[in-house]
Short mmCIF file of C-alpha atoms in Angstrom, two decimals:
data_model
loop_
_atom_site.label_atom_id
_atom_site.label_comp_id
_atom_site.label_asym_id
_atom_site.label_seq_id
_atom_site.Cartn_x
_atom_site.Cartn_y
_atom_site.Cartn_z
CA MET A 1 -31.98 54.33 20.94
CA ILE A 2 -32.80 56.72 18.11
CA VAL A 3 -29.26 56.24 16.79
CA LEU A 4 -30.19 52.62 15.93
CA LEU A 5 -32.46 53.94 13.17
CA GLY A 6 -29.36 53.76 10.99
CA VAL A 7 -29.61 49.96 11.23
CA LEU A 8 -33.22 50.22 10.04
CA VAL A 9 -31.99 52.16 7.00
CA VAL A 10 -29.60 49.32 6.17
CA VAL A 11 -32.33 46.68 6.56
CA LEU A 12 -34.81 48.60 4.41
CA GLY A 13 -32.21 49.39 1.79
CA PHE A 14 -31.12 45.77 1.39
CA ALA A 15 -34.72 44.53 1.53
CA THR A 16 -35.64 46.82 -1.37
CA LYS A 17 -32.47 45.81 -3.27
CA ARG A 18 -30.96 49.27 -3.42
CA ASN A 19 -27.33 49.94 -4.25
CA PRO A 20 -25.32 48.60 -1.24
CA LEU A 21 -22.80 51.45 -1.34
CA LEU A 22 -25.58 54.03 -1.36
CA VAL A 23 -27.45 52.25 1.46
CA VAL A 24 -24.40 52.05 3.72
CA GLY A 25 -23.50 55.67 2.98
CA VAL A 26 -26.98 56.96 3.79
CA ALA A 27 -27.10 54.81 6.93
CA GLY A 28 -23.77 56.21 8.10
CA ILE A 29 -24.85 59.79 7.52
CA ALA A 30 -28.20 59.21 9.25
CA THR A 31 -26.52 57.56 12.24
CA GLY A 32 -24.03 60.40 12.61
CA LEU A 33 -26.67 63.13 12.42
CA LEU A 34 -29.00 61.29 14.82
CA GLY A 35 -26.07 60.88 17.19
CA GLY A 36 -25.61 64.63 17.41
CA LEU A 37 -22.68 65.07 15.04
CA SER A 38 -22.52 68.07 12.77
CA PRO A 39 -22.35 67.56 8.98
CA GLY A 40 -18.68 68.53 9.10
CA LYS A 41 -17.88 65.90 11.72
CA VAL A 42 -19.82 63.26 9.77
CA LEU A 43 -17.77 64.06 6.68
CA ALA A 44 -14.57 63.95 8.76
CA ALA A 45 -15.55 60.53 10.12
CA PHE A 46 -16.03 59.25 6.56
CA GLY A 47 -12.62 60.63 5.60
CA GLU A 48 -10.89 59.05 8.59
CA GLY A 49 -12.57 55.72 7.91
CA PHE A 50 -11.50 55.81 4.27
CA ALA A 51 -7.91 56.73 5.16
CA GLY A 52 -7.72 54.08 7.88
CA SER A 53 -8.95 51.27 5.62
CA ARG A 54 -7.68 52.42 2.25
CA ALA A 55 -6.29 48.95 1.53
CA VAL A 56 -9.88 47.72 1.31
CA THR A 57 -10.64 50.22 -1.45
CA ILE A 58 -7.57 49.40 -3.54
CA PHE A 59 -9.92 47.62 -5.97
CA ALA A 60 -11.00 51.07 -7.16
CA ILE A 61 -7.56 51.36 -8.74
CA THR A 62 -6.88 47.77 -9.78
CA LEU A 63 -10.21 47.02 -11.49
CA PRO A 64 -10.01 49.87 -14.05
CA VAL A 65 -6.42 48.85 -14.85
CA ILE A 66 -7.44 45.22 -15.38
CA GLY A 67 -10.41 46.34 -17.48
CA LEU A 68 -8.13 48.35 -19.78
CA LEU A 69 -5.70 45.44 -20.09
CA GLU A 70 -8.54 43.09 -21.00
CA ARG A 71 -9.88 45.54 -23.58
CA TYR A 72 -6.51 45.66 -25.27
CA GLY A 73 -6.09 41.89 -25.51
CA LEU A 74 -4.85 40.56 -22.16
CA GLN A 75 -7.04 37.43 -22.29
CA GLU A 76 -6.15 36.76 -25.95
CA GLN A 77 -2.46 36.98 -25.13
CA ALA A 78 -2.96 34.60 -22.20
CA ARG A 79 -4.58 32.08 -24.56
CA ASN A 80 -1.75 32.49 -27.07
CA LEU A 81 0.82 31.94 -24.32
CA ILE A 82 -0.74 28.69 -23.11
CA ALA A 83 -0.90 27.43 -26.72
CA ARG A 84 2.92 27.34 -26.80
CA PHE A 85 3.05 24.67 -24.09
CA GLY A 86 1.67 21.56 -25.76
CA ARG A 87 1.94 19.27 -22.72
CA LEU A 88 0.34 21.72 -20.29
CA THR A 89 -3.27 20.61 -19.96
CA THR A 90 -6.03 22.43 -18.09
CA GLY A 91 -5.65 20.27 -14.98
CA ARG A 92 -1.86 20.53 -14.94
CA PHE A 93 -1.96 24.29 -15.35
CA LEU A 94 -4.46 24.72 -12.50
CA ALA A 95 -2.41 22.38 -10.28
CA LEU A 96 0.62 24.57 -11.00
CA TYR A 97 -1.40 27.68 -10.17
CA LEU A 98 -2.56 26.04 -6.92
CA GLY A 99 1.04 25.41 -5.91
CA LEU A 100 2.12 28.96 -6.74
CA ARG A 101 -0.85 30.38 -4.82
CA GLN A 102 -0.02 28.31 -1.74
CA ILE A 103 3.67 29.20 -1.81
CA GLY A 104 2.90 32.89 -2.27
CA ALA A 105 0.41 32.88 0.60
CA ALA A 106 2.86 30.94 2.80
CA VAL A 107 5.42 33.75 2.52
CA GLY A 108 2.83 36.49 3.09
CA LEU A 109 2.11 37.46 -0.54
CA THR A 110 -1.63 37.03 -0.20
CA ASN A 111 -2.48 39.89 -2.57
CA VAL A 112 -0.15 38.95 -5.42
CA PHE A 113 -2.68 36.51 -6.86
CA GLY A 114 -6.46 36.67 -6.46
CA HIS A 115 -9.75 36.43 -8.30
CA ALA A 116 -9.93 39.98 -9.63
CA GLN A 117 -6.29 40.51 -10.54
CA THR A 118 -5.25 37.00 -11.66
CA VAL A 119 -8.01 34.38 -11.93
CA ARG A 120 -10.42 36.23 -14.22
CA PRO A 121 -7.97 38.00 -16.55
CA LEU A 122 -5.20 35.35 -16.68
CA ALA A 123 -5.86 31.96 -15.09
CA VAL A 124 -9.30 31.37 -16.61
CA PRO A 125 -8.31 32.29 -20.21
CA MET A 126 -5.20 30.11 -19.95
CA ALA A 127 -7.15 27.16 -18.52
CA GLU A 128 -9.81 27.53 -21.21
CA GLY A 129 -7.13 27.94 -23.87
CA ALA A 130 -5.49 24.67 -22.86
CA ALA A 131 -8.83 22.88 -23.20
CA GLU A 132 -9.66 24.59 -26.51
CA ARG A 133 -6.29 23.64 -27.96
CA LYS A 134 -7.09 19.98 -27.38
CA TYR A 135 -10.85 19.78 -27.82
CA GLY A 136 -11.86 22.82 -29.85
CA ALA A 137 -14.74 25.10 -28.92
CA LEU A 138 -16.09 24.50 -25.41
CA PRO A 139 -19.78 24.25 -24.51
CA ASP A 140 -21.01 26.78 -21.97
CA ARG A 141 -21.41 24.13 -19.29
CA THR A 142 -17.81 22.94 -19.72
CA ARG A 143 -16.54 26.51 -19.75
CA GLU A 144 -18.29 27.20 -16.44
CA LYS A 145 -16.75 24.06 -14.95
CA VAL A 146 -13.26 25.22 -15.94
CA ARG A 147 -13.93 28.63 -14.40
CA SER A 148 -15.20 27.12 -11.15
CA PHE A 149 -12.09 24.92 -10.82
CA SER A 150 -9.90 27.96 -11.51
CA ALA A 151 -11.61 29.84 -8.69
CA SER A 152 -11.30 26.85 -6.36
CA ALA A 153 -7.56 26.62 -7.01
CA ASP A 154 -7.15 30.20 -5.85
CA ASN A 155 -9.43 29.79 -2.82
CA ILE A 156 -7.83 26.61 -1.50
CA GLY A 157 -4.30 27.80 -2.20
CA LEU A 158 -4.89 31.00 -0.24
CA PHE A 159 -6.88 29.43 2.60
CA PHE A 160 -4.41 26.68 3.43
CA GLY A 161 -1.27 28.57 2.46
CA GLU A 162 -1.70 31.74 4.49
CA ASP A 163 -1.77 29.87 7.82
CA VAL A 164 1.84 28.84 7.23
CA PHE A 165 2.78 32.53 7.36
CA LEU A 166 3.26 33.26 11.06
CA ALA A 167 2.32 36.95 10.81
CA VAL A 168 -1.12 36.41 9.30
CA GLY A 169 -4.07 37.82 11.26
CA SER A 170 -5.67 34.45 12.03
CA ILE A 171 -2.47 33.08 13.60
CA LEU A 172 -2.02 36.17 15.76
CA LEU A 173 -5.68 36.07 16.78
CA ILE A 174 -5.48 32.41 17.85
CA THR A 175 -2.25 32.84 19.83
CA GLY A 176 -3.52 36.01 21.51
CA PHE A 177 -6.84 34.42 22.49
CA VAL A 178 -5.30 31.17 23.76
CA ASN A 179 -2.52 32.88 25.72
CA THR A 180 -4.93 35.34 27.32
CA THR A 181 -7.70 32.85 28.11
CA TYR A 182 -5.69 29.83 29.23
CA GLY A 183 -2.53 31.50 30.49
CA THR A 184 -0.27 29.61 28.09
CA HIS A 185 2.68 30.80 26.04
CA LEU A 186 1.85 29.72 22.49
CA GLU A 187 4.14 31.10 19.82
CA PRO A 188 2.90 31.97 16.30
CA LEU A 189 5.75 29.89 14.88
CA HIS A 190 4.32 26.75 16.51
CA LEU A 191 0.96 27.19 14.79
CA ALA A 192 2.62 28.00 11.48
CA LEU A 193 4.69 24.82 11.61
CA TRP A 194 1.65 22.70 12.45
CA ALA A 195 -0.17 24.26 9.50
CA ILE A 196 2.38 22.87 7.04
CA PRO A 197 1.04 19.25 7.06
CA THR A 198 -2.48 20.56 6.51
CA ALA A 199 -1.33 22.72 3.60
CA VAL A 200 0.50 19.77 2.04
CA CYS A 201 -2.58 17.54 2.38
CA ALA A 202 -4.78 20.26 0.84
CA PHE A 203 -2.40 20.56 -2.10
CA VAL A 204 -2.31 16.79 -2.66
CA VAL A 205 -6.09 16.34 -2.40
CA HIS A 206 -7.11 19.31 -4.52
CA GLY A 207 -4.20 18.85 -6.90
CA TRP A 208 -5.47 15.33 -7.55
CA ARG A 209 -8.95 16.73 -8.20
CA LEU A 210 -7.49 19.23 -10.66
CA LEU A 211 -5.58 16.53 -12.52
CA ARG A 212 -8.76 14.45 -12.71
CA LEU A 213 -10.39 17.44 -14.38
CA ASP A 214 -8.66 16.53 -17.64
CA ARG A 215 -10.45 13.18 -17.76
CA GLN A 216 -13.75 14.81 -16.85
CA LEU A 217 -13.37 17.33 -19.66
CA GLU A 218 -12.51 14.60 -22.14
CA ARG A 219 -15.56 12.57 -21.12
CA ASP A 220 -17.91 15.57 -21.14
CA LEU A 221 -16.69 16.89 -24.48
CA LEU A 222 -16.79 13.52 -26.17
CA THR A 223 -20.38 13.11 -24.98
CA ALA A 224 -21.24 16.61 -26.21
CA HIS A 225 -19.70 15.91 -29.64
CA VAL A 226 -21.62 12.63 -29.96
CA GLN A 227 -24.87 14.37 -29.07
CA THR A 228 -24.16 17.16 -31.53
CA GLY A 229 -23.41 14.67 -34.30
CA ALA A 230 -26.60 12.73 -33.58
CA ALA A 231 -28.63 15.94 -33.67
CA VAL A 232 -27.11 16.92 -37.03
CA GLU A 233 -27.86 13.49 -38.51
CA ALA A 234 -31.43 13.63 -37.21
CA ALA A 235 -31.91 17.06 -38.77
CA GLN A 236 -30.69 15.80 -42.12
#
């Protein structure tokens, strides 16, 4: 039971709002030592865990690269690129991104797009740039709305697109559980095919919401401009 003191370390660390990485590391070391492992074996366990799940820590490489690209003008270039397409509005661009995200996830490319590597450095600046080209400077509230819709396009595209890929973990988990529990012979391909209508419906519904975003932005920005003009006249 003394080994469970490592859980207490996690609870106390999160309750006192300590650094999560530090809390988990200390808890792991404490659990290993209380369990009778030598410091060398504890360190070896950390190394094996890191090597076995190194895909989880790939952000340690991608985030610095994205940070350098942003520092040297990635977002500005994204805004300049979207300015060349006069008919591509914010809603149309995000609907296009939703479709690309779903298609990529459907063929197993779940890590090609994503919040850290695509939404923040590319999709958001391009969506904001499309709105700024038409309406000028955006209020903070409108800018946050554009960012939230950009994030939702990525989330929904991934969530409903990856189930079409028959080798995704959720499909294999469902088929394994059903076949083992109920003695059936359910193939991953069957689930993937039945996921296609759901993915199409998700694209239609959320794509319609994204296209409606253009009208919402127009209404919000017109209201904001009227209020700004009234405030200026009152001040004069």
